[in-house]
PDB file of C-alpha atoms in Angstrom:
ATOM      1  CA  UNK A 297      -5.774  25.036  13.724  1.00  0.00           C
ATOM      2  CA  UNK A 298      -4.085  21.826  14.797  1.00  0.00           C
ATOM      3  CA  UNK A 299      -0.501  20.896  14.109  1.00  0.00           C
ATOM      4  CA  UNK A 300       0.943  17.749  12.623  1.00  0.00           C
ATOM      5  CA  UNK A 301       1.320  15.902  15.968  1.00  0.00           C
ATOM      6  CA  UNK A 302      -2.388  16.367  16.728  1.00  0.00           C
ATOM      7  CA  UNK A 303      -3.227  15.110  13.218  1.00  0.00           C
ATOM      8  CA  UNK A 304      -0.762  12.229  13.206  1.00  0.00           C
ATOM      9  CA  UNK A 305      -0.939  10.689  16.680  1.00  0.00           C
ATOM     10  CA  UNK A 306      -4.414   9.088  16.459  1.00  0.00           C
ATOM     11  CA  UNK A 307      -3.514   7.765  13.032  1.00  0.00           C
ATOM     12  CA  UNK A 308      -0.140   6.446  14.209  1.00  0.00           C
ATOM     13  CA  UNK A 309      -1.990   4.635  16.999  1.00  0.00           C
ATOM     14  CA  UNK A 310      -4.171   2.952  14.356  1.00  0.00           C
ATOM     15  CA  UNK A 311      -1.080   1.961  12.347  1.00  0.00           C
ATOM     16  CA  UNK A 312       0.352   0.484  15.543  1.00  0.00           C
ATOM     17  CA  UNK A 313      -2.541  -2.007  15.636  1.00  0.00           C
ATOM     18  CA  UNK A 314      -1.508  -3.532  12.295  1.00  0.00           C
ATOM     19  CA  UNK A 315      -0.472  -7.181  12.340  1.00  0.00           C
ATOM     20  CA  UNK A 316       2.672  -6.443  10.349  1.00  0.00           C
ATOM     21  CA  UNK A 317       4.213  -3.244   8.978  1.00  0.00           C
ATOM     22  CA  UNK A 318       6.621  -3.630   6.058  1.00  0.00           C
ATOM     23  CA  UNK A 319       8.598  -0.573   4.990  1.00  0.00           C
ATOM     24  CA  UNK A 320      10.610   0.064   1.814  1.00  0.00           C
ATOM     25  CA  UNK A 321      13.738   1.213   3.598  1.00  0.00           C
ATOM     26  CA  UNK A 322      15.419   2.039   6.892  1.00  0.00           C
ATOM     27  CA  UNK A 323      14.444   5.733   6.926  1.00  0.00           C
ATOM     28  CA  UNK A 324      10.748   4.914   7.097  1.00  0.00           C
ATOM     29  CA  UNK A 325      11.520   2.273   9.719  1.00  0.00           C
ATOM     30  CA  UNK A 326      13.365   4.827  11.862  1.00  0.00           C
ATOM     31  CA  UNK A 327      10.498   7.285  11.474  1.00  0.00           C
ATOM     32  CA  UNK A 328       8.002   4.666  12.635  1.00  0.00           C
ATOM     33  CA  UNK A 329      10.286   3.603  15.495  1.00  0.00           C
ATOM     34  CA  UNK A 330      10.148   7.188  16.765  1.00  0.00           C
ATOM     35  CA  UNK A 331       6.404   6.585  17.206  1.00  0.00           C
ATOM     36  CA  UNK A 332       7.006   3.217  18.873  1.00  0.00           C
ATOM     37  CA  UNK A 333       5.902   1.141  15.863  1.00  0.00           C
ATOM     38  CA  UNK A 334       7.937  -1.919  14.991  1.00  0.00           C
ATOM     39  CA  UNK A 335       8.396  -2.520  11.277  1.00  0.00           C
ATOM     40  CA  UNK A 336      10.269  -4.823   8.946  1.00  0.00           C
ATOM     41  CA  UNK A 337      12.383  -3.660   6.053  1.00  0.00           C
ATOM     42  CA  UNK A 338      11.317  -5.110   2.715  1.00  0.00           C
ATOM     43  CA  UNK A 339      13.058  -3.673  -0.325  1.00  0.00           C
ATOM     44  CA  UNK A 340      10.580  -3.176  -3.158  1.00  0.00           C
ATOM     45  CA  UNK A 341      11.424  -5.345  -6.110  1.00  0.00           C
ATOM     46  CA  UNK A 342      10.771  -8.732  -7.548  1.00  0.00           C
ATOM     47  CA  UNK A 343      13.360 -10.552  -5.471  1.00  0.00           C
ATOM     48  CA  UNK A 344      12.341  -9.005  -2.180  1.00  0.00           C
ATOM     49  CA  UNK A 345       8.565  -9.113  -2.137  1.00  0.00           C
ATOM     50  CA  UNK A 346       7.387 -10.611   1.093  1.00  0.00           C
ATOM     51  CA  UNK A 347       5.661 -13.454  -0.702  1.00  0.00           C
ATOM     52  CA  UNK A 348       5.241 -15.487   2.446  1.00  0.00           C
ATOM     53  CA  UNK A 349       4.194 -12.520   4.523  1.00  0.00           C
ATOM     54  CA  UNK A 350       0.704 -11.957   3.164  1.00  0.00           C
ATOM     55  CA  UNK A 351      -1.562 -12.771   6.093  1.00  0.00           C
ATOM     56  CA  UNK A 352      -4.245 -15.380   5.561  1.00  0.00           C
ATOM     57  CA  UNK A 353      -7.781 -14.078   5.072  1.00  0.00           C
ATOM     58  CA  UNK A 354      -9.862 -13.744   8.199  1.00  0.00           C
ATOM     59  CA  UNK A 355     -13.438 -12.740   8.944  1.00  0.00           C
ATOM     60  CA  UNK A 356     -12.128  -9.213   9.594  1.00  0.00           C
ATOM     61  CA  UNK A 357      -9.812  -8.923   6.567  1.00  0.00           C
ATOM     62  CA  UNK A 358     -10.333  -9.419   2.823  1.00  0.00           C
ATOM     63  CA  UNK A 359      -7.542 -11.111   0.924  1.00  0.00           C
ATOM     64  CA  UNK A 360      -6.619  -8.098  -1.190  1.00  0.00           C
ATOM     65  CA  UNK A 361      -3.737  -5.662  -1.469  1.00  0.00           C
ATOM     66  CA  UNK A 362      -4.513  -1.946  -1.270  1.00  0.00           C
ATOM     67  CA  UNK A 363      -2.253   0.679  -2.860  1.00  0.00           C
ATOM     68  CA  UNK A 364      -3.168   4.244  -1.815  1.00  0.00           C
ATOM     69  CA  UNK A 365      -1.579   6.899  -3.982  1.00  0.00           C
ATOM     70  CA  UNK A 366      -1.931   9.171  -6.934  1.00  0.00           C
ATOM     71  CA  UNK A 367      -0.548   7.524 -10.049  1.00  0.00           C
ATOM     72  CA  UNK A 368       2.976   8.888 -10.324  1.00  0.00           C
ATOM     73  CA  UNK A 369       6.098   7.019 -11.497  1.00  0.00           C
ATOM     74  CA  UNK A 370       7.967   7.363  -8.174  1.00  0.00           C
ATOM     75  CA  UNK A 371       5.087   5.628  -6.352  1.00  0.00           C
ATOM     76  CA  UNK A 372       6.119   2.395  -8.161  1.00  0.00           C
ATOM     77  CA  UNK A 373       2.740   0.806  -8.828  1.00  0.00           C
ATOM     78  CA  UNK A 374       4.403  -1.254 -11.567  1.00  0.00           C
ATOM     79  CA  UNK A 375       6.610  -2.899  -8.920  1.00  0.00           C
ATOM     80  CA  UNK A 376       3.516  -3.870  -6.927  1.00  0.00           C
ATOM     81  CA  UNK A 377       1.817  -5.321 -10.019  1.00  0.00           C
ATOM     82  CA  UNK A 378       4.978  -7.211 -10.977  1.00  0.00           C
ATOM     83  CA  UNK A 379       5.331  -8.580  -7.435  1.00  0.00           C
ATOM     84  CA  UNK A 380       1.703  -9.705  -7.257  1.00  0.00           C
ATOM     85  CA  UNK A 381       2.113 -11.496 -10.575  1.00  0.00           C
ATOM     86  CA  UNK A 382       4.484 -13.912  -8.805  1.00  0.00           C
ATOM     87  CA  UNK A 383       1.838 -15.092  -6.361  1.00  0.00           C
ATOM     88  CA  UNK A 384      -0.468 -18.069  -6.822  1.00  0.00           C
ATOM     89  CA  UNK A 385      -3.316 -17.802  -6.374  1.00  0.00           C
ATOM     90  CA  UNK A 386      -3.458 -14.225  -7.635  1.00  0.00           C
ATOM     91  CA  UNK A 387      -4.370 -11.663  -4.983  1.00  0.00           C
ATOM     92  CA  UNK A 388      -6.572  -8.756  -6.132  1.00  0.00           C
ATOM     93  CA  UNK A 389      -5.056  -5.258  -6.102  1.00  0.00           C
ATOM     94  CA  UNK A 390      -7.183  -2.214  -5.306  1.00  0.00           C
ATOM     95  CA  UNK A 391      -5.640   1.138  -6.254  1.00  0.00           C
ATOM     96  CA  UNK A 392      -7.120   4.060  -4.339  1.00  0.00           C
ATOM     97  CA  UNK A 393      -6.314   7.499  -5.653  1.00  0.00           C
ATOM     98  CA  UNK A 394      -6.461   9.845  -8.605  1.00  0.00           C
ATOM     99  CA  UNK A 395      -4.959   9.131 -11.978  1.00  0.00           C
ATOM    100  CA  UNK A 396      -5.135  10.176 -15.595  1.00  0.00           C
ATOM    101  CA  UNK A 397      -7.116   7.906 -17.927  1.00  0.00           C
ATOM    102  CA  UNK A 398      -3.942   7.052 -19.881  1.00  0.00           C
ATOM    103  CA  UNK A 399      -2.134   5.961 -16.713  1.00  0.00           C
ATOM    104  CA  UNK A 400      -5.064   3.853 -15.562  1.00  0.00           C
ATOM    105  CA  UNK A 401      -5.206   2.170 -18.995  1.00  0.00           C
ATOM    106  CA  UNK A 402      -1.463   1.464 -18.958  1.00  0.00           C
ATOM    107  CA  UNK A 403      -1.525  -0.062 -15.463  1.00  0.00           C
ATOM    108  CA  UNK A 404      -4.698  -2.024 -16.276  1.00  0.00           C
ATOM    109  CA  UNK A 405      -3.011  -3.481 -19.364  1.00  0.00           C
ATOM    110  CA  UNK A 406       0.094  -4.350 -17.374  1.00  0.00           C
ATOM    111  CA  UNK A 407      -1.983  -6.094 -14.681  1.00  0.00           C
ATOM    112  CA  UNK A 408      -4.097  -7.982 -17.231  1.00  0.00           C
ATOM    113  CA  UNK A 409      -0.969  -9.206 -19.055  1.00  0.00           C
ATOM    114  CA  UNK A 410       0.274 -10.571 -15.731  1.00  0.00           C
ATOM    115  CA  UNK A 411      -3.154 -11.909 -14.698  1.00  0.00           C
ATOM    116  CA  UNK A 412      -3.338  -9.651 -11.636  1.00  0.00           C
ATOM    117  CA  UNK A 413      -6.919  -8.617 -10.817  1.00  0.00           C
ATOM    118  CA  UNK A 414      -6.880  -4.804 -10.449  1.00  0.00           C
ATOM    119  CA  UNK A 415      -9.473  -2.179  -9.534  1.00  0.00           C
ATOM    120  CA  UNK A 416      -9.083   1.612  -9.516  1.00  0.00           C
ATOM    121  CA  UNK A 417     -11.266   3.758  -7.271  1.00  0.00           C
ATOM    122  CA  UNK A 418     -11.442   7.195  -5.651  1.00  0.00           C
ATOM    123  CA  UNK A 419     -13.649   6.672  -2.598  1.00  0.00           C
ATOM    124  CA  UNK A 420     -14.556   9.173   0.104  1.00  0.00           C
ATOM    125  CA  UNK A 421     -12.183   9.432   3.072  1.00  0.00           C
ATOM    126  CA  UNK A 422     -14.552   7.355   5.220  1.00  0.00           C
ATOM    127  CA  UNK A 423     -14.839   4.668   2.546  1.00  0.00           C
ATOM    128  CA  UNK A 424     -11.070   4.691   2.010  1.00  0.00           C
ATOM    129  CA  UNK A 425     -10.498   4.021   5.709  1.00  0.00           C
ATOM    130  CA  UNK A 426     -13.036   1.189   5.679  1.00  0.00           C
ATOM    131  CA  UNK A 427     -11.478  -0.482   2.608  1.00  0.00           C
ATOM    132  CA  UNK A 428      -7.992  -0.285   4.115  1.00  0.00           C
ATOM    133  CA  UNK A 429      -9.191  -1.613   7.471  1.00  0.00           C
ATOM    134  CA  UNK A 430     -10.884  -4.564   5.750  1.00  0.00           C
ATOM    135  CA  UNK A 431      -7.868  -5.447   3.572  1.00  0.00           C
ATOM    136  CA  UNK A 432      -5.121  -7.910   4.412  1.00  0.00           C
ATOM    137  CA  UNK A 433      -2.320  -5.684   3.069  1.00  0.00           C
ATOM    138  CA  UNK A 434      -1.677  -1.961   2.598  1.00  0.00           C
ATOM    139  CA  UNK A 435       1.400  -1.405   0.432  1.00  0.00           C
ATOM    140  CA  UNK A 436       3.442   1.746  -0.097  1.00  0.00           C
ATOM    141  CA  UNK A 437       6.190   0.943  -2.615  1.00  0.00           C
ATOM    142  CA  UNK A 438       7.890   4.308  -3.051  1.00  0.00           C
ATOM    143  CA  UNK A 439      11.549   4.341  -2.067  1.00  0.00           C
ATOM    144  CA  UNK A 440      11.734   8.107  -2.640  1.00  0.00           C
ATOM    145  CA  UNK A 441       9.560   9.008   0.329  1.00  0.00           C
ATOM    146  CA  UNK A 442       9.796   8.330   4.016  1.00  0.00           C
ATOM    147  CA  UNK A 443       6.734   7.831   6.163  1.00  0.00           C
ATOM    148  CA  UNK A 444       3.971   8.986   3.842  1.00  0.00           C
ATOM    149  CA  UNK A 445       0.483  10.152   4.694  1.00  0.00           C
ATOM    150  CA  UNK A 446      -1.715   7.339   3.274  1.00  0.00           C
ATOM    151  CA  UNK A 447      -1.071   4.904   6.126  1.00  0.00           C
ATOM    152  CA  UNK A 448      -1.659   7.716   8.592  1.00  0.00           C
ATOM    153  CA  UNK A 449      -4.788   8.899   6.813  1.00  0.00           C
ATOM    154  CA  UNK A 450      -6.139   5.375   6.796  1.00  0.00           C
TER     155      UNK A 450
END
């Protein structure tokens, strides 16, 4: 059985290759700094979305935002949808993770009302890693958690 460091270190190394790492607060930033990863603090919310920080599309990256999480209120998917509604042109949002049908319907309605293209999926771990690697942005909006597993699992 391996411990957390053996699990985390290869994944932290992958996160370290990201063009830009935005975090929802200083605690996550300090946690990443302990691994030698530089990050920028970006408070989740409409007035603090890094609107100018979305990297341009490239042959290696699709212009889409990926949100990896189960659908739970503290994960703040509604903040991500609201933030993306401010962008022109609209950037598609892919939500990877489990959710109840009622939650998916509610978030789909919210996104449609704001003209944000949204897709929900539960891919295999290999597929999840590929989608994240091909996407321009991976967003974790929760301010209730520190360094969470989705970026490490990616």
